[in-house]
């Protein structure tokens, strides 16, 4: 087992002497897919949380030479030291991603490599930002030297589906911009911080990065209550985000950087290329078992194409390979959340009682902690699988005869992240794009939804997001424009 016995506060790795929480793996060493004990983490509370907050506020306010006022090149230097150390931990972290959250080997490797690339790209972007800031402006006789500065103390909470990549997509730009941070890893995917904690300690000045373990309610809530957090950076669900925001006594002072739920639709027009659409929808709905905020979570298919789509799609779903993350060609892997299969089962049962059918033979079959993806058709608005963000292996298919039907549904939806539009006729597709970009933030033509490449803006409308992530945008999300002005006199 791997026991995390320390936590990082004020540049010190402190030994934890209190109670601990068990960490379970998603997969086991036997040939069943039942979770087994993997290790433990400290079960921290208010006392340590407030220590971390004091360390972060102290490091931010330490005056001249402190992290926020340090030369840009020196902050970049610290980040370069960190990324070099991180690179030596690739194998260990990839292994932990597979064991802890059941992510396939190629996807775990991709998560690691993408994170390293994200750090390098952020460094380059920050250098460019700094070069641009060196220029003076002059308007109406007033000179200005405008640059971007940090916001203060950032509380970072990442998600279990990208415990390294998305957590770092918050943390890295926050740190490099000169903010100080308190960071609590996700519930699943927490032990992969163990190989990195020493690198955080030795790469940054004390108090810049503070790492806590435990439940969000126990450590994040007391920090928020003090009103001393300047930025809440969270990727996860809106329930947790709202609960934390509401703890802050002056929430109007709080900057939010949030990546939350989505219900990204695929819209299949009658002339869509069927085999391409099937393959893209397969990846879009079921990569990492659909546990992605960018996953396609509802498929609208025109009535003239829906039968053809359904039969090919159902067959392809049943042909996917299930297994351990390191198995060759594996596409479906065990689920890290112990209750996820029961929840998916509830959605399926609800849809079946309201008139949908399971189109694929294996759909809904249970074994160990897994449920085989069910393709449900026809799905209607009264079904829970239509209304809720399933974040797991079940695919609702909704037929339509008029394009206004999916468009109206999207307009009424609480979410607005992305859409995938499948069709060949440019005269049908082009006018739709203008409508769709006003409903979501990214329109994917003849391809499934995704966050990357990470230089493109990643955000959403309505309840899906606040602020924008991506290499370029995250630096802006974690900073404010400040300037020195003087007159020509
Ligand atoms: O869970 C949400 C992630 O941002 C999805 O990222 O599209 O790269 O899988 P991805």
XYZ file of C-alpha atoms and ligand atoms in Angstrom:
499
model
C 0.000 0.000 0.000
C 0.934 3.604 -0.538
C 0.348 5.783 2.496
C 0.546 9.537 2.202
C 1.791 10.480 5.654
C 2.721 14.128 5.154
C 1.103 17.344 4.020
C 2.704 20.524 2.714
C 2.223 23.776 4.599
C 4.481 26.827 4.568
C 7.276 25.008 2.796
C 7.380 22.220 5.342
C 6.395 18.605 4.848
C 4.598 17.946 8.109
C 4.072 14.466 9.471
C 0.394 13.654 9.909
C -0.411 12.045 13.227
C -4.205 12.066 13.147
C -6.777 9.745 11.617
C -6.538 8.621 8.021
C -8.935 7.733 5.197
C -8.546 4.637 3.099
C -7.938 4.988 -0.625
C -9.279 2.226 -2.854
C -8.083 1.308 -6.288
C -10.560 1.040 -9.133
C -9.067 -2.254 -10.248
C -7.661 -5.187 -8.305
C -4.700 -7.467 -8.747
C -6.994 -10.447 -9.203
C -8.969 -11.068 -12.366
C -12.133 -9.549 -10.922
C -12.768 -5.838 -11.203
C -13.599 -5.146 -7.587
C -11.838 -2.255 -5.863
C -9.108 -3.144 -3.377
C -7.241 -1.176 -0.760
C -4.501 0.932 -2.318
C -3.344 3.162 0.531
C -4.375 5.990 2.809
C -4.365 9.755 3.122
C -4.505 12.102 6.107
C -8.022 13.028 7.154
C -7.431 16.677 7.864
C -9.649 19.274 9.407
C -10.076 22.937 10.162
C -6.839 23.391 12.120
C -4.546 22.322 9.265
C -6.750 24.083 6.728
C -6.332 27.386 8.535
C -2.592 26.798 8.896
C -2.421 26.415 5.116
C -4.449 29.577 4.639
C -2.122 31.535 6.954
C 0.844 30.227 4.994
C -0.699 31.245 1.658
C -1.761 34.724 2.832
C 1.628 35.202 4.482
C 3.480 34.261 1.316
C 1.300 36.625 -0.711
C 1.722 39.593 1.640
C 5.366 39.170 2.505
C 6.245 42.491 0.857
C 9.084 43.240 -1.528
C 10.700 40.173 -3.012
C 7.697 38.019 -2.104
C 6.203 35.668 -4.701
C 3.775 38.175 -6.291
C 6.442 40.854 -6.666
C 9.270 38.563 -7.728
C 10.719 39.039 -11.203
C 8.785 37.121 -13.839
C 11.940 35.308 -14.863
C 12.456 34.080 -11.298
C 8.933 32.710 -11.014
C 9.389 31.015 -14.368
C 12.681 29.595 -13.082
C 10.875 27.946 -10.142
C 8.289 26.456 -12.503
C 11.041 25.095 -14.765
C 12.677 23.408 -11.794
C 9.318 21.882 -10.851
C 8.516 20.518 -14.310
C 11.948 18.897 -14.613
C 11.392 17.093 -11.323
C 7.873 16.129 -12.347
C 9.122 14.541 -15.572
C 11.166 12.020 -13.584
C 7.930 10.705 -12.012
C 6.138 9.803 -15.244
C 6.101 6.051 -14.818
C 4.914 6.167 -11.219
C 2.152 8.671 -11.947
C 0.919 6.812 -15.035
C 0.684 3.657 -12.944
C -1.256 5.456 -10.234
C -3.666 6.925 -12.781
C -4.429 3.418 -14.013
C -4.877 1.950 -10.532
C -6.678 4.825 -8.908
C -9.138 5.864 -11.571
C -8.982 2.993 -14.066
C -7.809 5.157 -16.979
C -6.335 3.151 -19.866
C -2.537 3.110 -20.310
C -2.504 5.286 -23.472
C -4.921 7.781 -21.894
C -2.929 7.877 -18.647
C 0.274 8.513 -20.587
C -1.507 11.180 -22.571
C -2.751 12.810 -19.377
C 0.796 13.017 -18.039
C 2.413 14.214 -21.282
C -0.335 16.716 -21.941
C 0.216 18.184 -18.483
C 3.946 18.597 -19.033
C 3.259 20.246 -22.388
C 0.674 22.483 -20.736
C 3.286 23.687 -18.256
C 5.844 24.439 -20.981
C 3.261 26.221 -23.124
C 2.115 28.261 -20.133
C 5.706 29.308 -19.475
C 6.124 30.407 -23.109
C 2.829 32.278 -23.080
C 3.769 34.028 -19.860
C 7.087 35.125 -21.355
C 5.223 36.610 -24.312
C 2.764 38.322 -21.977
C 5.697 39.838 -20.116
C 7.324 41.063 -23.346
C 4.042 42.683 -24.392
C 3.720 44.349 -20.996
C 7.055 46.095 -21.469
C 5.487 48.458 -24.045
C 4.108 51.810 -22.946
C 0.852 53.197 -24.253
C -0.082 56.827 -24.641
C -3.637 58.180 -24.972
C -4.697 61.820 -24.548
C -1.356 62.779 -23.031
C -1.420 59.988 -20.432
C 1.228 57.284 -20.564
C 0.450 53.898 -19.130
C 2.465 50.826 -18.345
C -0.130 48.079 -18.200
C 0.601 44.588 -17.006
C -1.146 41.631 -15.487
C -0.847 40.999 -11.776
C -1.980 38.244 -9.425
C -5.265 38.204 -7.526
C -4.182 36.780 -4.166
C -4.902 33.445 -2.521
C -6.305 30.731 -4.764
C -8.098 27.667 -3.430
C -7.755 24.868 -6.020
C -9.887 21.741 -6.188
C -9.569 19.371 -9.116
C -11.734 16.555 -10.475
C -11.274 12.775 -10.310
C -11.458 12.199 -14.060
C -8.332 14.271 -14.779
C -6.761 14.373 -11.323
C -3.412 15.465 -12.707
C -4.156 17.361 -15.884
C -7.174 19.428 -14.935
C -5.996 20.106 -11.411
C -2.734 21.396 -12.850
C -4.610 23.367 -15.500
C -5.854 25.408 -12.521
C -2.827 25.283 -10.281
C 0.015 25.992 -12.717
C -1.286 29.263 -14.214
C -2.417 30.400 -10.750
C 1.086 29.876 -9.331
C 3.088 31.304 -12.201
C 0.981 34.489 -12.270
C 2.157 35.219 -8.708
C -0.834 33.997 -6.722
C -0.323 31.756 -3.711
C -2.280 28.546 -3.521
C -3.934 25.958 -1.342
C -4.657 22.777 -3.163
C -6.644 19.684 -2.243
C -6.420 16.730 -4.625
C -9.557 14.987 -5.851
C -11.037 12.084 -3.858
C -10.057 9.537 -6.513
C -6.662 10.189 -8.032
C -5.246 11.575 -4.808
C -2.189 9.373 -4.317
C -0.583 10.546 -7.537
C 0.305 13.693 -5.609
C 2.544 11.597 -3.339
C 5.394 11.375 -5.895
C 5.100 15.135 -6.505
C 4.819 16.596 -3.036
C 8.595 16.846 -2.519
C 8.947 18.563 -5.911
C 6.364 21.170 -4.888
C 8.189 21.719 -1.612
C 11.632 22.173 -3.114
C 10.716 24.141 -6.263
C 8.736 27.055 -4.815
C 9.306 29.471 -1.924
C 7.535 28.594 1.291
C 3.785 29.164 1.412
C 3.333 29.462 -2.383
C 1.922 25.937 -2.703
C 0.161 24.324 0.245
C -1.272 20.830 -0.106
C -4.032 19.433 2.081
C -5.740 16.042 2.125
C -9.184 15.092 3.317
C -12.786 15.828 2.565
C -13.744 19.082 0.860
C -16.264 19.866 3.575
C -13.632 19.435 6.275
C -10.816 21.477 4.734
C -12.168 23.724 1.983
C -15.237 25.007 3.817
C -13.370 26.450 6.852
C -10.957 28.208 4.494
C -13.793 29.783 2.527
C -15.557 30.919 5.714
C -12.664 33.230 6.616
C -13.373 35.363 3.545
C -9.631 35.410 2.798
C -9.787 33.411 -0.421
C -9.569 35.606 -3.529
C -10.130 32.929 -6.176
C -12.107 29.716 -6.014
C -10.733 27.468 -8.757
C -12.706 24.276 -9.066
C -13.385 21.677 -11.694
C -16.199 19.406 -10.616
C -19.876 19.812 -9.932
C -21.913 22.934 -9.282
C -23.255 21.540 -6.005
C -19.746 21.579 -4.485
C -18.921 24.916 -6.117
C -22.101 26.567 -4.802
C -21.663 25.102 -1.335
C -18.161 26.585 -1.134
C -19.076 29.933 -2.675
C -21.874 30.304 -0.158
C -19.431 29.899 2.718
C -17.533 33.025 1.662
C -18.839 36.012 3.664
C -18.141 38.457 0.818
C -18.704 36.375 -2.281
C -18.790 39.492 -4.467
C -15.024 39.687 -3.845
C -14.468 36.178 -5.045
C -13.145 35.470 -8.546
C -14.521 32.187 -9.865
C -12.636 29.892 -12.190
C -15.022 26.986 -12.564
C -15.397 24.054 -14.937
C -18.710 22.377 -14.148
C -21.374 20.145 -15.677
C -22.301 19.902 -19.326
C -24.720 17.925 -21.441
C -23.041 18.264 -24.815
C -25.309 17.133 -27.660
C -24.472 15.536 -30.971
C -26.830 16.668 -33.732
C -26.920 14.324 -36.708
C -28.369 15.805 -39.897
C -29.968 13.513 -42.510
C -27.021 13.601 -44.920
C -24.286 12.952 -42.327
C -21.497 10.526 -43.229
C -22.773 7.554 -41.268
C -19.602 5.631 -40.492
C -17.646 8.758 -39.540
C -20.537 9.893 -37.328
C -20.768 6.508 -35.619
C -17.029 6.457 -34.844
C -16.976 10.043 -33.583
C -20.063 9.462 -31.434
C -18.517 6.297 -30.043
C -15.389 8.148 -28.917
C -17.441 11.156 -27.846
C -19.848 9.218 -25.656
C -17.636 6.473 -24.270
C -13.996 7.604 -23.989
C -13.132 6.969 -20.365
C -16.646 5.524 -19.969
C -18.220 8.927 -20.607
C -16.643 10.362 -17.442
C -15.650 13.612 -19.145
C -17.345 16.970 -18.894
C -16.845 17.230 -22.666
C -18.416 13.828 -23.387
C -21.371 13.683 -25.750
C -24.230 13.082 -23.339
C -27.214 13.134 -25.674
C -27.458 12.250 -29.365
C -30.130 13.921 -31.514
C -30.506 12.022 -34.788
C -32.747 13.130 -37.667
C -35.595 10.686 -38.304
C -34.283 9.916 -41.815
C -30.931 8.672 -40.496
C -31.739 7.493 -36.990
C -32.378 3.799 -37.815
C -29.152 3.448 -39.779
C -27.230 5.235 -37.048
C -28.781 3.172 -34.247
C -28.004 -0.222 -35.725
C -24.355 0.598 -36.541
C -23.807 2.420 -33.281
C -25.303 -0.326 -31.081
C -23.150 -2.923 -32.799
C -19.977 -0.843 -32.334
C -20.691 -0.299 -28.632
C -20.954 -4.033 -28.023
C -17.710 -4.641 -29.923
C -15.686 -2.411 -27.554
C -13.141 -4.189 -25.418
C -13.521 -4.097 -21.634
C -10.577 -4.867 -19.374
C -7.794 -3.615 -17.172
C -6.284 -0.268 -18.152
C -3.039 -1.845 -19.362
C -4.736 -4.407 -21.649
C -4.068 -3.914 -25.359
C -6.824 -2.085 -27.222
C -8.980 -1.675 -24.113
C -11.697 0.974 -24.426
C -13.943 0.352 -21.425
C -12.428 0.105 -17.954
C -13.712 -0.256 -14.369
C -15.415 2.746 -12.788
C -13.718 4.569 -9.884
C -16.926 5.690 -8.178
C -18.375 2.705 -6.285
C -21.995 3.795 -6.740
C -21.772 4.857 -10.371
C -23.138 1.607 -11.824
C -26.177 1.737 -9.512
C -26.853 5.289 -10.614
C -26.553 4.402 -14.306
C -28.859 1.444 -13.653
C -31.450 3.838 -12.173
C -31.299 6.015 -15.291
C -31.763 2.974 -17.518
C -34.684 1.612 -15.465
C -36.385 4.986 -15.471
C -36.056 5.275 -19.268
C -37.342 1.732 -19.802
C -40.470 2.358 -17.724
C -41.127 5.498 -19.784
C -40.951 3.751 -23.149
C -37.294 3.573 -24.243
C -35.583 0.350 -25.270
C -31.985 -0.831 -24.954
C -30.691 -1.232 -28.503
C -27.495 -3.190 -27.840
C -27.473 -6.796 -26.643
C -24.952 -6.255 -23.836
C -26.451 -2.913 -22.746
C -27.001 -2.659 -18.972
C -25.359 -6.011 -18.111
C -23.747 -5.868 -14.666
C -20.551 -7.543 -13.558
C -18.445 -6.688 -10.509
C -18.531 -2.919 -10.255
C -19.254 -2.334 -13.939
C -22.323 -1.795 -16.082
C -22.079 -2.262 -19.847
C -22.978 0.932 -21.780
C -26.643 0.943 -22.737
C -27.826 2.630 -25.932
C -31.320 3.936 -25.135
C -33.912 4.809 -27.783
C -36.233 6.650 -28.187
C -35.407 8.988 -25.335
C -37.889 11.687 -24.378
C -37.667 14.804 -22.225
C -39.441 13.266 -19.241
C -36.652 10.734 -18.729
C -33.922 11.276 -16.155
C -31.240 10.235 -18.635
C -32.284 13.173 -20.780
C -32.335 15.629 -17.890
C -29.280 14.659 -15.840
C -25.581 14.741 -16.649
C -24.975 10.978 -16.530
C -21.139 11.185 -16.486
C -20.962 7.468 -17.188
C -21.699 4.697 -19.688
C -25.243 5.245 -20.977
C -26.210 6.899 -24.262
C -29.601 8.516 -24.839
C -30.694 8.887 -28.470
C -33.445 11.375 -29.306
C -35.025 11.383 -32.794
C -36.050 14.706 -34.379
C -37.828 15.799 -37.544
C -37.177 19.555 -37.396
C -33.814 21.093 -36.460
C -35.693 23.581 -34.256
C -36.315 20.705 -31.796
C -32.692 20.194 -30.679
C -32.040 23.930 -30.946
C -34.928 24.717 -28.611
C -33.784 22.045 -26.188
C -30.301 23.521 -26.152
C -31.713 27.005 -25.558
C -33.712 25.694 -22.590
C -30.824 23.657 -21.170
C -28.975 24.817 -18.052
C -25.709 23.994 -19.768
C -23.804 25.456 -22.695
C -20.357 24.011 -23.203
C -20.042 22.400 -26.678
C -21.962 20.706 -29.482
C -21.042 18.290 -32.272
C -22.779 18.834 -35.590
C -22.718 16.081 -38.201
C -23.751 16.816 -41.800
C -22.308 17.264 -45.280
C -24.488 19.916 -46.921
C -22.686 23.178 -46.372
C -25.908 25.143 -47.031
C -27.566 23.333 -44.108
C -24.545 23.412 -41.794
C -23.314 26.997 -42.288
C -26.427 28.863 -41.088
C -26.691 26.540 -38.078
C -23.218 27.411 -36.871
C -24.178 31.009 -36.088
C -27.067 29.839 -33.934
C -25.065 27.142 -32.197
C -22.127 29.355 -31.195
C -24.594 31.535 -29.324
C -25.852 28.539 -27.370
C -22.497 26.957 -26.502
C -18.840 27.994 -26.694
C -17.468 25.494 -29.189
C -19.069 23.943 -32.252
C -17.343 20.773 -33.466
C -18.026 20.021 -37.118
C -18.204 16.321 -37.955
C -16.174 15.517 -34.847
C -16.833 14.738 -31.217
C -16.494 17.320 -28.436
C -13.187 17.720 -26.626
C -11.266 20.215 -24.541
C -8.013 20.270 -26.462
C -5.757 21.253 -28.067
C -5.087 23.139 -24.860
C -4.279 26.412 -26.567
C -7.949 26.766 -27.548
C -10.320 28.442 -25.103
C -12.089 26.008 -22.826
C -15.211 27.402 -21.214
C -18.998 27.258 -21.243
C -22.173 29.273 -20.874
C -24.822 29.158 -18.117
C -24.072 26.553 -15.422
C -21.202 24.961 -17.352
C -18.330 27.294 -16.477
C -17.039 30.584 -15.130
C -13.904 32.144 -16.653
C -11.873 30.438 -19.340
C -9.184 27.805 -19.151
C -6.519 26.953 -21.747
C -2.877 27.846 -21.970
C -3.525 31.425 -23.005
C -6.775 32.169 -21.195
C -5.970 30.669 -17.802
C -3.195 33.199 -17.217
C -5.809 35.868 -17.761
C -8.387 34.121 -15.566
C -5.946 34.105 -12.640
C -4.867 37.737 -12.988
C -6.044 41.316 -13.231
C -4.776 44.154 -15.406
C -3.020 46.814 -13.346
C -1.063 49.844 -14.492
C 1.095 52.775 -13.675
C 0.051 56.034 -15.351
C 1.859 59.337 -15.724
C 1.316 62.544 -17.611
C 3.402 64.217 -20.230
C 4.322 67.201 -18.008
O -13.932 16.431 -17.922
C -13.716 17.369 -18.656
C -12.437 17.466 -19.364
O -12.135 18.818 -19.527
C -12.450 16.745 -20.673
O -11.272 16.912 -21.351
O -12.042 16.607 -23.690
O -9.641 16.439 -23.102
O -11.220 14.664 -22.404
P -11.029 16.108 -22.714
